[in-house]
Amino acid sequence: MSKRKTCDICKRPEKACYCHTIKKYRNNFPVLIIRHFNEESHPFNTARMAEMTYDNLEIISSNHPELDQRIESFIKDHNPFLLFKSHYSRKFNCEEEEFLYKAMIVIDGTWDQAKGILYSKESLQNLHQLHLDHDVESIYKPIRKACSKSFLSTLEAITMTLENIEKVNLQDSLSPLKYVVAWQKKWSP
């Protein structure tokens, strides 16, 4: 039996390719995604969608041999915050006078994977942690379980944060996620 063909870019089966839904955006606010290595081949990888959408965004795998150096370099060059909900995080508010951050770091993975990355990297633990305070239900919810109703996919979290920081409407950036969810719902029992 032959393996089904996949798109070289989005890595989805050709029939479910979402590349035509991508709307490119040149964000001024740099983003670094640290993606758990198990997520790289996940069929609903929203970090990949974010990478395809946002120009000023970099992804590095959690098992990359130079991960620590890349994190340190990004922190030194950009003064980022960590977008991560925890007991130590405070509500994201870019209107505050003391909002001095010039970039953000996002961890992509399941809740346990993300915590594992955070707790294994002291440089990430030392960053200010901010979380989104929202009443939006994740588009992703119908096809992937989350630990909490307030959790968003990586693409949604980045989009919502950049909208607030750059004062632009980026809802078109969510088109690939909406497409994938609709496609999956069509074929799911």
C-alpha positions as a LaTeX table, in Angstrom:
\begin{tabular}{lrrr}
\hline
Residue & $x$ (\AA) & $y$ (\AA) & $z$ (\AA) \\
\hline
Met1 & 0.00 & 0.00 & 0.00 \\
Ser2 & 1.45 & 3.37 & $-0.98$ \\
Lys3 & 1.83 & 6.21 & 1.45 \\
Arg4 & $-0.51$ & 9.12 & 0.81 \\
Lys5 & 1.04 & 12.25 & $-0.61$ \\
Thr6 & 1.63 & 15.16 & 1.71 \\
Cys7 & 2.21 & 18.83 & 1.04 \\
Asp8 & 5.91 & 19.73 & 1.29 \\
Ile9 & 5.09 & 22.98 & 3.06 \\
Cys10 & 2.31 & 22.37 & 5.61 \\
Lys11 & 3.02 & 18.60 & 5.88 \\
Arg12 & $-0.70$ & 17.79 & 5.70 \\
Pro13 & $-2.15$ & 15.26 & 3.25 \\
Glu14 & $-2.47$ & 16.98 & $-0.15$ \\
Lys15 & $-6.28$ & 16.81 & 0.02 \\
Ala16 & $-6.22$ & 18.55 & 3.42 \\
Cys17 & $-3.49$ & 21.09 & 2.59 \\
Tyr18 & $-4.20$ & 24.51 & 4.13 \\
Cys19 & $-1.47$ & 26.51 & 2.37 \\
His20 & $-4.03$ & 28.38 & 0.27 \\
Thr21 & $-5.54$ & 29.84 & 3.48 \\
Ile22 & $-2.29$ & 31.44 & 4.73 \\
Lys23 & $-2.28$ & 35.23 & 4.93 \\
Lys24 & 1.29 & 36.50 & 5.42 \\
Tyr25 & 1.90 & 39.24 & 7.96 \\
Arg26 & 5.11 & 41.15 & 8.68 \\
Asn27 & 5.05 & 41.47 & 12.46 \\
Asn28 & 7.39 & 44.03 & 14.03 \\
Phe29 & 7.34 & 42.29 & 17.41 \\
Pro30 & 9.68 & 39.26 & 17.24 \\
Val31 & 8.44 & 35.86 & 18.36 \\
Leu32 & 10.46 & 32.79 & 19.32 \\
Ile33 & 8.58 & 29.50 & 19.61 \\
Ile34 & 10.23 & 26.67 & 21.50 \\
Arg35 & 8.41 & 23.64 & 20.15 \\
His36 & 8.51 & 20.31 & 21.95 \\
Phe37 & 10.16 & 17.86 & 19.57 \\
Asn38 & 7.12 & 15.55 & 19.65 \\
Glu39 & 4.93 & 18.34 & 18.26 \\
Glu40 & 6.93 & 18.78 & 15.07 \\
Ser41 & 5.22 & 15.90 & 13.29 \\
His42 & 1.77 & 16.48 & 14.83 \\
Pro43 & $-0.80$ & 16.81 & 12.03 \\
Phe44 & $-2.47$ & 19.86 & 13.64 \\
Asn45 & 0.76 & 21.73 & 14.37 \\
Thr46 & $-0.32$ & 25.34 & 14.95 \\
Ala47 & 3.28 & 26.47 & 15.50 \\
Arg48 & 3.89 & 25.56 & 11.84 \\
Met49 & 0.84 & 27.63 & 10.89 \\
Ala50 & 2.26 & 30.56 & 12.86 \\
Glu51 & 5.64 & 30.13 & 11.17 \\
Met52 & 3.99 & 30.20 & 7.75 \\
Thr53 & 1.94 & 33.28 & 8.68 \\
Tyr54 & 4.28 & 35.57 & 10.62 \\
Asp55 & 7.53 & 36.76 & 9.04 \\
Asn56 & 9.30 & 37.79 & 12.23 \\
Leu57 & 8.94 & 34.42 & 13.95 \\
Glu58 & 11.41 & 31.65 & 14.59 \\
Ile59 & 10.82 & 28.09 & 15.77 \\
Ile60 & 13.42 & 26.00 & 17.54 \\
Ser61 & 12.95 & 22.42 & 18.64 \\
Ser62 & 13.26 & 21.53 & 22.32 \\
Asn63 & 15.89 & 18.93 & 21.42 \\
His64 & 18.00 & 21.23 & 19.21 \\
Pro65 & 21.67 & 20.91 & 20.24 \\
Glu66 & 22.07 & 24.70 & 20.43 \\
Leu67 & 18.75 & 25.40 & 22.19 \\
Asp68 & 20.29 & 26.99 & 25.29 \\
Gln69 & 22.53 & 29.29 & 23.26 \\
Arg70 & 19.65 & 30.33 & 20.97 \\
Ile71 & 17.41 & 31.12 & 23.95 \\
Glu72 & 20.17 & 33.11 & 25.65 \\
Ser73 & 20.91 & 35.02 & 22.45 \\
Phe74 & 17.23 & 35.84 & 21.87 \\
Ile75 & 16.86 & 37.05 & 25.47 \\
Lys76 & 19.99 & 39.19 & 25.22 \\
Asp77 & 18.99 & 40.71 & 21.86 \\
His78 & 15.28 & 41.26 & 22.45 \\
Asn79 & 14.28 & 41.57 & 26.13 \\
Pro80 & 11.29 & 39.22 & 25.75 \\
Phe81 & 8.52 & 38.07 & 28.05 \\
Leu82 & 7.35 & 34.46 & 28.24 \\
Leu83 & 3.73 & 33.96 & 27.22 \\
Phe84 & 2.85 & 31.26 & 29.73 \\
Lys85 & 0.08 & 30.88 & 32.29 \\
Ser86 & 1.35 & 29.89 & 35.74 \\
His87 & 1.07 & 30.82 & 39.40 \\
Tyr88 & 3.79 & 33.40 & 38.75 \\
Ser89 & 2.37 & 34.95 & 35.59 \\
Arg90 & 0.46 & 38.18 & 35.50 \\
Lys91 & $-2.20$ & 39.32 & 33.09 \\
Phe92 & $-0.87$ & 40.54 & 29.76 \\
Asn93 & $-1.52$ & 44.25 & 29.32 \\
Cys94 & 0.55 & 46.10 & 26.74 \\
Glu95 & $-1.07$ & 49.40 & 27.79 \\
Glu96 & 0.83 & 49.47 & 31.08 \\
Glu97 & 3.53 & 52.11 & 31.34 \\
Glu98 & 6.08 & 49.51 & 32.37 \\
Phe99 & 5.49 & 47.32 & 29.29 \\
Leu100 & 9.10 & 47.36 & 28.19 \\
Tyr101 & 9.26 & 44.05 & 26.37 \\
Lys102 & 10.53 & 43.97 & 22.81 \\
Ala103 & 9.65 & 40.35 & 21.95 \\
Met104 & 7.94 & 37.23 & 23.23 \\
Ile105 & 8.79 & 33.60 & 23.70 \\
Val106 & 6.08 & 30.94 & 23.42 \\
Ile107 & 6.37 & 27.26 & 24.32 \\
Asp108 & 4.53 & 24.93 & 21.96 \\
Gly109 & 3.39 & 21.54 & 23.20 \\
Thr110 & 0.92 & 19.85 & 25.47 \\
Trp111 & 0.62 & 21.31 & 28.95 \\
Asp112 & 2.98 & 18.68 & 30.39 \\
Gln113 & 5.48 & 19.13 & 27.56 \\
Ala114 & 5.44 & 22.93 & 27.97 \\
Lys115 & 5.96 & 22.69 & 31.74 \\
Gly116 & 8.81 & 20.26 & 31.18 \\
Ile117 & 10.56 & 22.70 & 28.83 \\
Leu118 & 10.01 & 25.62 & 31.20 \\
Tyr119 & 11.26 & 23.78 & 34.29 \\
Ser120 & 14.33 & 22.48 & 32.47 \\
Lys121 & 15.47 & 25.93 & 31.32 \\
Glu122 & 16.48 & 28.39 & 34.03 \\
Ser123 & 16.76 & 31.19 & 31.47 \\
Leu124 & 13.03 & 30.79 & 30.71 \\
Gln125 & 12.12 & 30.62 & 34.40 \\
Asn126 & 13.87 & 33.97 & 34.93 \\
Leu127 & 11.73 & 35.75 & 32.33 \\
His128 & 8.59 & 37.68 & 33.26 \\
Gln129 & 5.65 & 35.40 & 32.58 \\
Leu130 & 2.48 & 36.94 & 31.16 \\
His131 & $-0.80$ & 35.25 & 30.34 \\
Leu132 & $-3.78$ & 36.24 & 28.24 \\
Asp133 & $-6.99$ & 37.08 & 30.04 \\
His134 & $-9.75$ & 36.33 & 27.56 \\
Asp135 & $-13.22$ & 34.91 & 27.22 \\
Val136 & $-12.67$ & 33.44 & 23.77 \\
Glu137 & $-13.12$ & 29.72 & 23.28 \\
Ser138 & $-10.37$ & 28.08 & 21.28 \\
Ile139 & $-11.07$ & 27.33 & 17.64 \\
Tyr140 & $-8.93$ & 24.25 & 18.22 \\
Lys141 & $-11.21$ & 22.77 & 20.90 \\
Pro142 & $-13.26$ & 20.43 & 18.66 \\
Ile143 & $-10.19$ & 18.48 & 17.53 \\
Arg144 & $-7.66$ & 18.69 & 20.37 \\
Lys145 & $-8.21$ & 18.46 & 24.09 \\
Ala146 & $-6.78$ & 21.08 & 26.45 \\
Cys147 & $-6.37$ & 21.06 & 30.22 \\
Ser148 & $-8.44$ & 24.20 & 30.67 \\
Lys149 & $-11.17$ & 26.07 & 28.85 \\
Ser150 & $-8.93$ & 29.16 & 28.82 \\
Phe151 & $-6.12$ & 27.47 & 26.88 \\
Leu152 & $-5.54$ & 28.50 & 23.28 \\
Ser153 & $-3.51$ & 26.95 & 20.50 \\
Thr154 & $-0.08$ & 28.43 & 19.84 \\
Leu155 & $-1.36$ & 30.20 & 16.71 \\
Glu156 & $-4.33$ & 31.71 & 18.57 \\
Ala157 & $-2.21$ & 32.89 & 21.50 \\
Ile158 & 0.38 & 34.53 & 19.26 \\
Thr159 & $-2.29$ & 36.14 & 17.10 \\
Met160 & $-4.20$ & 37.56 & 20.07 \\
Thr161 & $-1.01$ & 38.91 & 21.64 \\
Leu162 & 0.28 & 40.50 & 18.42 \\
Glu163 & $-3.13$ & 42.08 & 17.79 \\
Asn164 & $-2.88$ & 43.82 & 21.14 \\
Ile165 & 0.75 & 44.87 & 20.77 \\
Glu166 & 0.68 & 45.98 & 17.13 \\
Lys167 & $-2.90$ & 47.32 & 17.18 \\
Val168 & $-3.97$ & 45.45 & 14.05 \\
Asn169 & $-6.69$ & 42.96 & 13.20 \\
Leu170 & $-5.05$ & 39.60 & 12.51 \\
Gln171 & $-8.13$ & 37.39 & 12.44 \\
Asp172 & $-7.23$ & 36.29 & 8.89 \\
Ser173 & $-4.17$ & 34.66 & 10.44 \\
Leu174 & $-6.48$ & 32.09 & 12.02 \\
Ser175 & $-7.78$ & 30.90 & 8.62 \\
Pro176 & $-5.53$ & 27.82 & 8.42 \\
Leu177 & $-6.65$ & 26.64 & 11.86 \\
Lys178 & $-10.31$ & 27.20 & 10.99 \\
Tyr179 & $-9.80$ & 25.28 & 7.76 \\
Val180 & $-8.11$ & 22.31 & 9.47 \\
Val181 & $-10.79$ & 22.15 & 12.17 \\
Ala182 & $-13.60$ & 22.26 & 9.58 \\
Trp183 & $-11.83$ & 19.57 & 7.53 \\
Gln184 & $-11.41$ & 17.29 & 10.55 \\
Lys185 & $-15.01$ & 17.78 & 11.71 \\
Lys186 & $-16.18$ & 16.84 & 8.23 \\
Trp187 & $-14.45$ & 13.45 & 8.48 \\
Ser188 & $-14.89$ & 12.75 & 12.17 \\
Pro189 & $-17.80$ & 10.64 & 13.42 \\
\hline
\end{tabular}
